[in-house]
Each structure stands twice: as structure tokens, then as C-alpha cells.
PDB file of C-alpha atoms in Angstrom:
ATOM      1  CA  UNK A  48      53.196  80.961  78.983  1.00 48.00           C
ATOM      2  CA  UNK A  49      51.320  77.457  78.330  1.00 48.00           C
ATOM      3  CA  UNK A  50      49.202  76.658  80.784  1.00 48.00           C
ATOM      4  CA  UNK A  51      48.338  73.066  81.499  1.00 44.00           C
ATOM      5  CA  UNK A  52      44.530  71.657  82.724  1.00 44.00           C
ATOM      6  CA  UNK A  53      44.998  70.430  86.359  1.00 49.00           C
ATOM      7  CA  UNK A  54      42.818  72.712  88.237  1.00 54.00           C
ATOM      8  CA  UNK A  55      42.370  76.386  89.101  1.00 72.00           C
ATOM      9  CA  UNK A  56      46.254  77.043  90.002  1.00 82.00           C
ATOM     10  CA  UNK A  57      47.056  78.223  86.201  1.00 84.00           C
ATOM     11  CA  UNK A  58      44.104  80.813  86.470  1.00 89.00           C
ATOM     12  CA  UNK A  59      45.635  82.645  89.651  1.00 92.00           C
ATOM     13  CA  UNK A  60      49.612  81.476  88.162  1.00 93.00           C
ATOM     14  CA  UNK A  61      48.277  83.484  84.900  1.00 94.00           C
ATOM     15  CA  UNK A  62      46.609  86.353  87.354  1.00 95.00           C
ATOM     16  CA  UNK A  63      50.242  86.675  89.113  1.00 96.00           C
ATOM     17  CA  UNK A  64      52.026  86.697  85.360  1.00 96.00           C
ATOM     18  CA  UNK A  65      49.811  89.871  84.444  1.00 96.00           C
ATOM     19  CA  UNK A  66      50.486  91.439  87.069  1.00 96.00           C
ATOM     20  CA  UNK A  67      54.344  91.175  86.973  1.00 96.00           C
ATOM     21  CA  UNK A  68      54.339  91.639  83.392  1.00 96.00           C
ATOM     22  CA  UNK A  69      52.070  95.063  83.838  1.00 96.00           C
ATOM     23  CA  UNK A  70      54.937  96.040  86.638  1.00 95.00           C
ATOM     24  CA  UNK A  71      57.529  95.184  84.629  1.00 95.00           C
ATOM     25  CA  UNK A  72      56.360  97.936  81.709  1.00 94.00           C
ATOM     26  CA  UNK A  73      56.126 100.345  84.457  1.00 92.00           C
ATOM     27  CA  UNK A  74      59.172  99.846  86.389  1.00 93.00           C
ATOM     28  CA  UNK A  75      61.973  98.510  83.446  1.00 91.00           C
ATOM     29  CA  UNK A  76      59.951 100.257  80.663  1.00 88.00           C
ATOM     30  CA  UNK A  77      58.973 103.404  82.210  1.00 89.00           C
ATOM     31  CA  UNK A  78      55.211 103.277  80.674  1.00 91.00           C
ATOM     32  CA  UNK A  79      52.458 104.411  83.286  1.00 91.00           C
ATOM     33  CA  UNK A  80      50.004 101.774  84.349  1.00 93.00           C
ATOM     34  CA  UNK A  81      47.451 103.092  86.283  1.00 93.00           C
ATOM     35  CA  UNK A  82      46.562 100.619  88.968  1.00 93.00           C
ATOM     36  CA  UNK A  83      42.650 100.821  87.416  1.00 92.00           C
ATOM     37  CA  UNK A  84      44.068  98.986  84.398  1.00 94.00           C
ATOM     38  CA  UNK A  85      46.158  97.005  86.220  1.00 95.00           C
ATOM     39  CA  UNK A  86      43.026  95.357  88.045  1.00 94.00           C
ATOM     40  CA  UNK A  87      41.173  95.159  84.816  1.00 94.00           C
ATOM     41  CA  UNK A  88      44.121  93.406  82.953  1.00 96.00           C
ATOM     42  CA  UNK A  89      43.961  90.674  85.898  1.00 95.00           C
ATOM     43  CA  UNK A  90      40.522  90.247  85.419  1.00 93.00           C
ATOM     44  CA  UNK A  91      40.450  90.051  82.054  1.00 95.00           C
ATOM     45  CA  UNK A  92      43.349  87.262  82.010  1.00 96.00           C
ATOM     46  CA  UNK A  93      41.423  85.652  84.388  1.00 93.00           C
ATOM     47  CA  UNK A  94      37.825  85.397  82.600  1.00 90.00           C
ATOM     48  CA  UNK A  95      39.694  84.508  79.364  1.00 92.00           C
ATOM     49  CA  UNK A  96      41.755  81.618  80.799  1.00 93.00           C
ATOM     50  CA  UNK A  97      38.703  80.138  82.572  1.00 89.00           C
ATOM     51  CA  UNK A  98      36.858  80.107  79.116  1.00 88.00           C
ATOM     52  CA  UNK A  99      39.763  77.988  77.538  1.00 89.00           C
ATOM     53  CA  UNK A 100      40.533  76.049  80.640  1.00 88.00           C
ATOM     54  CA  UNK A 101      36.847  75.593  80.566  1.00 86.00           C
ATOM     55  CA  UNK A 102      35.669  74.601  77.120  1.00 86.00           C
ATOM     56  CA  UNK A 103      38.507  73.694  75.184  1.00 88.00           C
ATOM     57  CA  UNK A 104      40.407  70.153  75.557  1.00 82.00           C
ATOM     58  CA  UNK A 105      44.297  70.237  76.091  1.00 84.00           C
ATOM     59  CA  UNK A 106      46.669  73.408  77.004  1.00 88.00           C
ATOM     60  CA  UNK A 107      45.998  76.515  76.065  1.00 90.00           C
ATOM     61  CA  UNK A 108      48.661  79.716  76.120  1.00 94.00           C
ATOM     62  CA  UNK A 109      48.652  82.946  77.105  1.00 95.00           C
ATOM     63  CA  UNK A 110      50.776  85.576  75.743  1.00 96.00           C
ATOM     64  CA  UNK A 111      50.464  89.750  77.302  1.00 97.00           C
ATOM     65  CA  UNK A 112      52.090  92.542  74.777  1.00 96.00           C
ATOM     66  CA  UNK A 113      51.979  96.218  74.729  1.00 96.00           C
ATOM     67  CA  UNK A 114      51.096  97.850  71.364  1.00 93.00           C
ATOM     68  CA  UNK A 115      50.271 101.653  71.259  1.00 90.00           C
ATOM     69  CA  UNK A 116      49.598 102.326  74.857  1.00 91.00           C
ATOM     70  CA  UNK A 117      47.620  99.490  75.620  1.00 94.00           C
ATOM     71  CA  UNK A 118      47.937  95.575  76.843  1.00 96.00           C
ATOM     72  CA  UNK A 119      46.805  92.888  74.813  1.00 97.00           C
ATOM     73  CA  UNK A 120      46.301  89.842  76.083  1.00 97.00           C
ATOM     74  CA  UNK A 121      45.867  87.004  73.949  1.00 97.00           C
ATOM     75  CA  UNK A 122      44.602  83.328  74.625  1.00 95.00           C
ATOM     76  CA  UNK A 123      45.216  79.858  72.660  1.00 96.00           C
ATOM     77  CA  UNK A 124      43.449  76.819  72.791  1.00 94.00           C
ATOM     78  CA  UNK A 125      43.185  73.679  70.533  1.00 93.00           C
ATOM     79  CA  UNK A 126      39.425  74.280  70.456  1.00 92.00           C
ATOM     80  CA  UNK A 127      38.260  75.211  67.140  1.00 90.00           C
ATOM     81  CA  UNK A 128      35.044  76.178  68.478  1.00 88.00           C
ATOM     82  CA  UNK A 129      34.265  80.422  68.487  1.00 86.00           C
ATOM     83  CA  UNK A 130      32.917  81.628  71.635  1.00 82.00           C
ATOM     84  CA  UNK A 131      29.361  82.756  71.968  1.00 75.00           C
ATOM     85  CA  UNK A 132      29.069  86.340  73.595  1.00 72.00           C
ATOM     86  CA  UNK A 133      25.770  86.224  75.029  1.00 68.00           C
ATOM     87  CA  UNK A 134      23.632  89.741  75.619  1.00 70.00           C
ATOM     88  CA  UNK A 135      23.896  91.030  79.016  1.00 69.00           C
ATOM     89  CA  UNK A 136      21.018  89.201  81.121  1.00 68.00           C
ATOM     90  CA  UNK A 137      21.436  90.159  84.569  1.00 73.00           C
ATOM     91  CA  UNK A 138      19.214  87.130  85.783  1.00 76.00           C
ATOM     92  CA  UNK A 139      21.357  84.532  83.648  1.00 66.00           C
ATOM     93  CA  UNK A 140      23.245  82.439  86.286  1.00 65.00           C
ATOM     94  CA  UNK A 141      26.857  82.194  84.698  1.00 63.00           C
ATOM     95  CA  UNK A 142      28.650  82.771  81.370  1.00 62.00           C
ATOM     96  CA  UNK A 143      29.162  86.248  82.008  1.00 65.00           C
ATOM     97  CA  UNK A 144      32.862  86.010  81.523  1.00 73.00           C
ATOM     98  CA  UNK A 145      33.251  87.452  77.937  1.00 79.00           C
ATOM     99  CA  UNK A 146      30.531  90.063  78.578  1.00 78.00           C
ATOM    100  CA  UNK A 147      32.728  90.994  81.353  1.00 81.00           C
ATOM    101  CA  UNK A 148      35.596  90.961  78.838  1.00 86.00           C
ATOM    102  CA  UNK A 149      33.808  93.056  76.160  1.00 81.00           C
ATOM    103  CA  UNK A 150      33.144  95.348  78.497  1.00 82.00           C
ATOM    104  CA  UNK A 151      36.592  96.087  79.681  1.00 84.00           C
ATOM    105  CA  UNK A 152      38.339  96.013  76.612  1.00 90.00           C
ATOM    106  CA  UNK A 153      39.015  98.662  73.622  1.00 92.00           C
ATOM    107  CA  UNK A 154      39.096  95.718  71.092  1.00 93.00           C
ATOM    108  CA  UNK A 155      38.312  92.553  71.033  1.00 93.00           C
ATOM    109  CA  UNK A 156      39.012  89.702  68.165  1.00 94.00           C
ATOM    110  CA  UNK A 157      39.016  86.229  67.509  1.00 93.00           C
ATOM    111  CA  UNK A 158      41.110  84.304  65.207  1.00 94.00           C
ATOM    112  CA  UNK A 159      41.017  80.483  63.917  1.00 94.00           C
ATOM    113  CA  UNK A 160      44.262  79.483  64.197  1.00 93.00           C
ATOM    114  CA  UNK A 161      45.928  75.927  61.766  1.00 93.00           C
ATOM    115  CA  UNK A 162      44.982  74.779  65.152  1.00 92.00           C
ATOM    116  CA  UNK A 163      42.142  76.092  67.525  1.00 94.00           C
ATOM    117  CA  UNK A 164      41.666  79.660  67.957  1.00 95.00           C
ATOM    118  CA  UNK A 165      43.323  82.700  69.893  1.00 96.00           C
ATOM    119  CA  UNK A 166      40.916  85.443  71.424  1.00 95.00           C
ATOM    120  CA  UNK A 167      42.635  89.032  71.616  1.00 96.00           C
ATOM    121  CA  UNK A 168      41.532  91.476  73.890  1.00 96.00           C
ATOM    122  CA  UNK A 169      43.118  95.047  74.248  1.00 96.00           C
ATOM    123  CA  UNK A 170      43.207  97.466  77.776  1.00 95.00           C
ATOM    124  CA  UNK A 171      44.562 100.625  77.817  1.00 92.00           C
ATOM    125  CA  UNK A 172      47.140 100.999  80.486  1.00 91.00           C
ATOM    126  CA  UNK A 173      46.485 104.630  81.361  1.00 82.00           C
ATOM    127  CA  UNK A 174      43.031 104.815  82.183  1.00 63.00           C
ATOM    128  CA  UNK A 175      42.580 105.649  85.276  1.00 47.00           C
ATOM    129  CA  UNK A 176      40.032 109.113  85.655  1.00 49.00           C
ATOM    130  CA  UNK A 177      42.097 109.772  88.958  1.00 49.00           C
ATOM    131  CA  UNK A 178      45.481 109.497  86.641  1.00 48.00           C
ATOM    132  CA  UNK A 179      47.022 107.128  89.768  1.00 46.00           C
ATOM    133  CA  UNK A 180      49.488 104.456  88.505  1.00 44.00           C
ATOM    134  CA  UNK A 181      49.615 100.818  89.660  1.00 45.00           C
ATOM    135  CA  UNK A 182      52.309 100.838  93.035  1.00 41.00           C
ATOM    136  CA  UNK A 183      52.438 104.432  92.973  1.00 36.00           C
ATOM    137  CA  UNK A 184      50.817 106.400  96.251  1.00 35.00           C
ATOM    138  CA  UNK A 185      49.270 109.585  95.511  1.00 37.00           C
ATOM    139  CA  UNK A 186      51.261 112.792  97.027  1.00 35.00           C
TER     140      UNK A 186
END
């Protein structure tokens, strides 16, 4: 999905894509997706986008894959610049999103690309302690 710089929209538009894409694997694919990682996924897309849309020029793309039980959501921008992860401050104003990322994620890794970089971060889909799946009630 390429996601062009005009304003907030493409962070929610890339929310919404996650979030069909997670119910798709559930629903067409059978694979559970608890509705814990379902959340995190979202939140994750949406801290990673906001970093490109934020500090790289141009478009950047988003691509969502399931390897091995788990998500992975990648990010591309023309910015050839790595991101700084900063060490949890709790009185820093801002630039939490890739500690927030970190955080969530099993793995995390960043690539140069021939042009820019991509940023990979991968969620398991079935990690929900109460074992409930996204869209699912319990019984």
C-alpha cells in the first residue's frame, strides 16, 4: 500500500488496512488472531507510519505479512536516515513512538534499502493470556 504525504488520513487509512488484513487471516485463512494482537498490530502500524510520514520526504509504503505465526509489518521511505530509539524517559515530551514499537514487537530490524530504508517489526498473532480472538465473543 503506498501511502502519500497529505495529512493524517493515510495513518488511520493504514490503521483500517491492518485491521482488515489481520481479519482477513482469521476469517479466509483460518489463523487465530487474538483481538490483544489485533490492537497492538494497529498501533504499531500506526507509530511506524507517523515516523515515515514524519521524518522522511516523499511516499513511503507499507506492506503486513504473516511468517511463522506472527505479523510483520514493514515500512518504506526514501529517507536514508536510521531511526534513533531513544531510552525510555517517562518525562521526555514526544518521540516515544519506536519505544512503543520495541516494546510490542518480538523483532525488530532495519534495513537500507538502493533507496531509503524499510523498518520491520514482528507481533505474534496469538498472544492474548485470556486466549480470546479478534471478533470472536467468549462463550
Amino acid at each position: 500500500m503506498g501511502l502519500r504525504r497529505e495529512g493524517s488520513e493515510e495513518i488511520a487509512l493504514a490503521r483500517d488496512l491492518a485491521r482488515s488484513f489481520l481479519t482477513d487471516v482469521q476469517a479466509v485463512h483460518g489463523l487465530p488472531v487474538s483481538a490483544r494482537a489485533m490492537g497492538m498490530v494497529q498501533l504499531v502500524v500506526s507509530e511506524m507510519v507517523t515516523n515515515s510520514r514524519k521524518y522522511a520526504p516523499g511516499p513511503c509504503l507499507l506492506s503486513l505479512e504473516v511468517n511463522e505465526g506472527a505479523v510483520e509489518v514493514s515500512v518504506w521511505d526514501s529517507s536514508t536516515t536510521l531511526p534513533l530509539i531513544l531510552a525510555p524517559d517517562p518525562g521526555r515530551v514526544g518521540q516515544h513512538g519506536l519505544e512503543i514499537v520495541m516494546a510490542l514487537c518480538q523483532s525488530f530490524a532495519v534495513h537500507r534499502e538502493p533507496v531509503g530504508k524499510r523498518i520491520t517489526a514482528a507481533i505474534e498473532l496469538a498472544d492474548d493470556p485470556g486466549g480470546d480472538t479478534a471478533g470472536r465473543q467468549p462463550s
